[in-house]
Coordinates of C-alpha atoms in Angstrom, one line a residue:
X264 CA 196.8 51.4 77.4
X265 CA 194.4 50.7 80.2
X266 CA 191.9 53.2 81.4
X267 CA 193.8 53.5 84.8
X268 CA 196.9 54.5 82.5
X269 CA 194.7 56.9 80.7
X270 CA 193.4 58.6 83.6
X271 CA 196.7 58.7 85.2
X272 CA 198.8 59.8 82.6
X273 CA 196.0 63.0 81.6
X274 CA 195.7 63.6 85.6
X275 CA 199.7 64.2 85.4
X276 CA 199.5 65.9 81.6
X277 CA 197.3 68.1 83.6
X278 CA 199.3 68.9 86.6
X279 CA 202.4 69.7 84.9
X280 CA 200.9 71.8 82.4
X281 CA 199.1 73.8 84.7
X282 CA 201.9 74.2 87.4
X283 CA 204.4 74.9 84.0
X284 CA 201.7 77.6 82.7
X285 CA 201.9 78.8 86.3
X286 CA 204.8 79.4 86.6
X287 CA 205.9 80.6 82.8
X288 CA 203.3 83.1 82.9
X289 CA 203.8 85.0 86.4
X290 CA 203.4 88.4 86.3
X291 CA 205.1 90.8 89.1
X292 CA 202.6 94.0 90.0
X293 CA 204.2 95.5 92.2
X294 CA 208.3 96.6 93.1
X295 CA 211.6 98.2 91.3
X296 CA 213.4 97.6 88.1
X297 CA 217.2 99.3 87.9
X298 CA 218.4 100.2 84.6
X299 CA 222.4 100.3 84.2
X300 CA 222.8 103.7 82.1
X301 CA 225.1 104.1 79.6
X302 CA 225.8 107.3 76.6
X303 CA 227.0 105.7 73.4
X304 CA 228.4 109.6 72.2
X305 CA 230.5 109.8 75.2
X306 CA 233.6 108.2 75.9
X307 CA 233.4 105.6 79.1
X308 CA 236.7 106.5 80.4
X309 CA 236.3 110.0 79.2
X310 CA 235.8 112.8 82.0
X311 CA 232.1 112.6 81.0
X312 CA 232.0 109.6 82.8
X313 CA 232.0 111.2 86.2
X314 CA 229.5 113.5 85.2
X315 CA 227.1 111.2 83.6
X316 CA 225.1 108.8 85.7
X317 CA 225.5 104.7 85.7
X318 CA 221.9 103.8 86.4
X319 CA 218.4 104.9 87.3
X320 CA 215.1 103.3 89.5
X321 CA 211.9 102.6 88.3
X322 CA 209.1 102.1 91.5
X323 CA 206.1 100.5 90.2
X324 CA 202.6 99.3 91.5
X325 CA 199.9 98.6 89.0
X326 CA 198.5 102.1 88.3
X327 CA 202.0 104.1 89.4
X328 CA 205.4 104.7 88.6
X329 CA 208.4 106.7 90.4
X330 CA 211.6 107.1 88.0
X331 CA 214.2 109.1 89.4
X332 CA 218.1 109.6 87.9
X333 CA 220.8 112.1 89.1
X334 CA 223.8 113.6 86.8
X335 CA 226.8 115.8 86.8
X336 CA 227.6 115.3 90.5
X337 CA 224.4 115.6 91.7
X338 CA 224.0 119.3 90.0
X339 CA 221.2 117.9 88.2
X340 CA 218.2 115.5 89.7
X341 CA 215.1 114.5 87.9
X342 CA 211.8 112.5 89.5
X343 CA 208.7 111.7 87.6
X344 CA 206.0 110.5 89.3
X345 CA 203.4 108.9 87.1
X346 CA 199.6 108.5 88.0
X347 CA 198.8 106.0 84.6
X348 CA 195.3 105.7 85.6
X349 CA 194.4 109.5 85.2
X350 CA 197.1 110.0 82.9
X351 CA 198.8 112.5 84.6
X352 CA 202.6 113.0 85.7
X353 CA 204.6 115.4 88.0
X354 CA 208.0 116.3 86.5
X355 CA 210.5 117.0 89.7
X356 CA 213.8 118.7 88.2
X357 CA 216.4 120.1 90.9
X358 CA 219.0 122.3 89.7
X359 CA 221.9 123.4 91.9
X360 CA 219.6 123.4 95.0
X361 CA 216.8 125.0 93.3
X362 CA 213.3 122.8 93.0
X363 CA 210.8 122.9 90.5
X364 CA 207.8 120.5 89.3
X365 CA 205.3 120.7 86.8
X366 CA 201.7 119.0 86.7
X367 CA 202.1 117.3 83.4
X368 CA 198.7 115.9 81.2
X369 CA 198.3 114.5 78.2
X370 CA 198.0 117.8 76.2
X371 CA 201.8 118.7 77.7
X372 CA 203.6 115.8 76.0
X373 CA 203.6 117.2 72.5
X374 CA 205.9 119.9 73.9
X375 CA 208.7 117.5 75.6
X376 CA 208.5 114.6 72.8
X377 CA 209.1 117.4 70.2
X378 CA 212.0 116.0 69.5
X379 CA 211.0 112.1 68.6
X380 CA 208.4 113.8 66.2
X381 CA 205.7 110.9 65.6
X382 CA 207.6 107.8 65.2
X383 CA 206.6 104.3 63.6
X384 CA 207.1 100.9 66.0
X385 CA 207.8 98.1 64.2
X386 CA 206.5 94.6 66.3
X387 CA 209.0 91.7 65.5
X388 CA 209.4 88.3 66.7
X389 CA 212.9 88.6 68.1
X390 CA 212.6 87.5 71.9
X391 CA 215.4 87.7 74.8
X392 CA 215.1 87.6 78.3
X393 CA 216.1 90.7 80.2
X394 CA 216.7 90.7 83.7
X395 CA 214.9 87.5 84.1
X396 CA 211.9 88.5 81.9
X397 CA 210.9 87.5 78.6
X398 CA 211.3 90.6 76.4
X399 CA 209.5 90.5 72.6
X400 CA 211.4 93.1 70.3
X401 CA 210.0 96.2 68.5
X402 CA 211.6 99.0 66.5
X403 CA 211.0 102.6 66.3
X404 CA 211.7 104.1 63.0
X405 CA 211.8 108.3 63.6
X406 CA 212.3 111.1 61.4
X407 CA 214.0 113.4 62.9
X408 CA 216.9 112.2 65.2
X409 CA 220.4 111.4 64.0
X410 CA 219.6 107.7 65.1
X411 CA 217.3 106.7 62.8
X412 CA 216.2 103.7 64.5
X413 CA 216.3 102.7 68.1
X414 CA 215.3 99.0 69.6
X415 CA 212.6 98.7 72.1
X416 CA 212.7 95.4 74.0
X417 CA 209.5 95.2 76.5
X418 CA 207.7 92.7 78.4
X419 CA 204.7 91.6 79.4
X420 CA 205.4 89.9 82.6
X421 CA 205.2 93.5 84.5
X422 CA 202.0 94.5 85.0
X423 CA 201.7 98.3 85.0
X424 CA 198.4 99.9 83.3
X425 CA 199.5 101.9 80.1
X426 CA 203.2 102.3 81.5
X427 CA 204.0 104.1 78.1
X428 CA 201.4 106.7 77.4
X429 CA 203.8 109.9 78.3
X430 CA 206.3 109.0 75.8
X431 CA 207.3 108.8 72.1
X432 CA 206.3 105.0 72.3
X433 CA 203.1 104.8 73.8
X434 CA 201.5 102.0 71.6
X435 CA 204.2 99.1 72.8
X436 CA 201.9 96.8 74.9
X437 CA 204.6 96.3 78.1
X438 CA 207.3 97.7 80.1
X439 CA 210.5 98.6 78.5
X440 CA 213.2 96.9 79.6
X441 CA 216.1 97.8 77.1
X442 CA 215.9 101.4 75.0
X443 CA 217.3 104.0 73.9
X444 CA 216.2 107.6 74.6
X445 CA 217.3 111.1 74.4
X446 CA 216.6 113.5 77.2
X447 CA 218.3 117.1 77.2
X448 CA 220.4 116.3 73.5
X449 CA 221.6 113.8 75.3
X450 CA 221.3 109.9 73.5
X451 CA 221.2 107.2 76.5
X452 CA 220.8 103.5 76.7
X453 CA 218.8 102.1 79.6
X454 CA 219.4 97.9 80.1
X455 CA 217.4 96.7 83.1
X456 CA 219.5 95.0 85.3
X457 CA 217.1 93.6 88.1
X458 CA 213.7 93.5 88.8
X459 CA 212.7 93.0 92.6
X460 CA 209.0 92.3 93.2
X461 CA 207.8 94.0 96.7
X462 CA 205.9 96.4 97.9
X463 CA 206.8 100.1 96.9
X464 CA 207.3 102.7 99.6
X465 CA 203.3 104.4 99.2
X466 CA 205.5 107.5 100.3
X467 CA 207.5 107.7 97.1
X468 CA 203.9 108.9 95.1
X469 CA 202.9 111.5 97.3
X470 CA 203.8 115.1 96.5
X471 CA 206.6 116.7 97.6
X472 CA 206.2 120.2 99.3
X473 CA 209.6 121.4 99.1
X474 CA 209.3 121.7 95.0
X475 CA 207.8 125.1 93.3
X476 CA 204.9 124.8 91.1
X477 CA 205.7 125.9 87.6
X478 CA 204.3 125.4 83.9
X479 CA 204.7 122.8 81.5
X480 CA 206.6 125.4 79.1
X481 CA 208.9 126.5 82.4
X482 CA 210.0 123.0 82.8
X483 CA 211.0 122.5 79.4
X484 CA 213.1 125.7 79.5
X485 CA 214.6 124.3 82.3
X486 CA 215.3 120.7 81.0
X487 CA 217.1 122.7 78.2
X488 CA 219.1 124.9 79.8
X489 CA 220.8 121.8 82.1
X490 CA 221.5 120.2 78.8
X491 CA 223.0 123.4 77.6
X492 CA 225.1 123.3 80.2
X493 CA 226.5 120.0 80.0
X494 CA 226.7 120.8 76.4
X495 CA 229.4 123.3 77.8
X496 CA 230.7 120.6 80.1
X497 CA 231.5 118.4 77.4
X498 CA 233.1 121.2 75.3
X499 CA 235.6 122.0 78.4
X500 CA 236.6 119.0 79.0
X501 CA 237.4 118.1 75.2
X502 CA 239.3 121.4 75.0
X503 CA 241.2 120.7 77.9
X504 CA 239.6 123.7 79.9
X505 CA 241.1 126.3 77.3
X506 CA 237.5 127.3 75.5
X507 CA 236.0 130.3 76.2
X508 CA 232.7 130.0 78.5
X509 CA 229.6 131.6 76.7
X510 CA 227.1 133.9 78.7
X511 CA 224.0 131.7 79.5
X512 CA 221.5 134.4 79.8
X513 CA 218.2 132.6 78.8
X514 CA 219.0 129.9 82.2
X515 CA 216.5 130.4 85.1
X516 CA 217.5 130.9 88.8
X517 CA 221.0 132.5 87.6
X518 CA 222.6 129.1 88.3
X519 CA 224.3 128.8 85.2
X520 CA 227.2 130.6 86.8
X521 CA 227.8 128.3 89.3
X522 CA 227.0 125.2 87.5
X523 CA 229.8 126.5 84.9
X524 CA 232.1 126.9 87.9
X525 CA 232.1 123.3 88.9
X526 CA 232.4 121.8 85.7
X527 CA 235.5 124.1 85.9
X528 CA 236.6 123.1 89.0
X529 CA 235.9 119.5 88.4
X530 CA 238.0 119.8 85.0
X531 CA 240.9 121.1 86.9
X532 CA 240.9 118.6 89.1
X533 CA 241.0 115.8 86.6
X534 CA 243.6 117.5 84.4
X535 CA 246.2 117.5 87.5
X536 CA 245.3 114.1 88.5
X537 CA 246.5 113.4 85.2
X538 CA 249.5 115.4 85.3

C-alpha cells in the first residue's frame, strides 16, 4: 500500500469513526419522555381501567424534573417537581379540588420509600433500546413487597444530574426508562414511549401559588388515604356495587364522601351500560 493509500484510508478511518462516535453517543439535556402506564393486578378491560391512568410526563433539563400523572377521573392529580441539584422536591397532590404540596428533602424520603425498605440493584449486561435509547438492565431485589424483584432498564443517553436520588433506586447511574413501582398500594409499570428533545416550558419549575403548604407526614397521610379509597373503588366494582362502604374517618378535607360517591356513580353507570 502506498503512503497516499495510507494516509487516505486513516484520514477516512478517522472520519467515520469520529462522525459514528458522534452520533452513537448523543446525549439529549433537555425535553419530555411519556411513559405508557399500565397495572399488572388490574384487569385491562376491567372497570379499573377507566379509573386508572394510561400514561404519565416526565419534563426534564439537566438539573430539573416535572412528572405529573392524573387517576380516577381526574379525582386524583399528582406533580413532583424536582430541583436535583439541591436535592430537594415539591410534592403537588390534588384531591377532589383540594391542593396540597409539601417541600420534600433528603431526610423526608425514608418516610414515603417505607415501603421498598432498602433494596439491592443488581447491574447486568442485558441491553434494549427503549424509545430510541440504549437502555442497560439492572435488577432490584427487595424484601418486603409481594414482587420480589422488579427490572430497571435506564440509560445513559439522558443527561439529568442524579435523576434518581428521591427514590428506592438512587444508585442506578441513568434515567429509567422501563420500571416498575408502587405508589399508594398500587403496583404500576411505566414503558417510555417517546422521548422529544426541546426546550421545557421554564414555567413548569416554578411554584404554584394555588397549592397549601403542608408537612412531609401530611402528605403521606394524604397519598394514603387516595389509595384507600381506590382500594374501595376496586372492592365496588368487583362486588358489583353490592359491598358495604366503610366510614373513612382518618381522610383529610372530608372528601372521602364525595370521592366514595363517584366511584358509585361511576359504577352504576358502567353496570347499565352493560345491562
Amino acid at each position: 500500500m502506498t503512503l497516499r493509500n495510507i494516509l487516505f484510508s486513516s484520514a477516512s478511518a478517522s472520519l467515520f469513526l469520529g462522525c459514528g462516535t458522534g452520533l452513537l453517543e448523543k446525549h439529549v439535556d433537555e425535553g419530555t419522555i411519556e411513559y405508557a402506564l399500565t397495572f399488572p393486578d388490574y384487569d385491562p378491560n376491567g372497570l379499573m381501567a377507566g379509573m386508572l391512568p394510561e400514561k404519565t410526563t416526565l419534563c426534564f433539563t439537566e438539573d430539573k424534573q416535572v412528572a405529573e400523572l392524573s387517576a380516577g377521573m381526574g379525582i386524583f392529580r399528582t406533580m413532583m417537581q424536582v430541583d436535583n441539584s439541591g436535592q430537594v422536591m415539591d410534592y403537588h397532590l390534588s384531591m377532589m379540588g383540594k391542593k396540597i404540596v409539601a417541600h420534600l428533602k433528603p431526610r423526608d424520603m425514608d418516610l414515603f420509600n417505607a415501603d421498598y425498605g432498602n433494596p439491592t440493584i443488581l447491574f447486568t449486561n442485558d441491553v434494549d433500546t427503549i424509545a430510541g435509547y440504549p437502555c442497560k438492565k439492572a435488577v432490584a431485589i427487595f424484601d418486603r413487597l409481594a414482587r420480589p424483584e422488579i427490572e430497571l432498564w435506564y440509560t445513559d443517553r439522558i443527561r439529568i444530574k442524579d435523576p434518581n436520588w428521591f427514590g428506592p433506586f438512587a444508585e442506578v447511574p441513568g434515567v429509567l426508562l422501563r420500571y416498575e413501582m408502587v405508589q399508594n398500594g398500587i403496583l404500576m409499570h411505566l414503558d417510555a414511549t417517546s422521548v422529544t428533545p426541546g426546550d421545557v416550558d421554564p414555567a413548569k419549575f416554578l411554584a404554584k401559588d394555588d397549592y397549601d403548604a403542608v408537612a412531609a407526614p401530611v402528605l403521606h397521610h394524604a397519598r394514603r388515604s387516595a389509595g384507600h379509597v381506590l382500594d374501595v373503588a376496586i372492592k365496588l366494582w368487583r362486588s358489583g356495587g353490592l359491598v358495604r362502604v366503610p366510614t373513612i374517618d382518618h381522610l383529610p378535607f372530608n372528601f372521602s364522601g364525595r370521592c366514595l360517591l363517584i366511584v358509585r356513580l361511576y359504577l352504576g353507570a358502567y353496570i347499565l351500560s352493560r345491562s
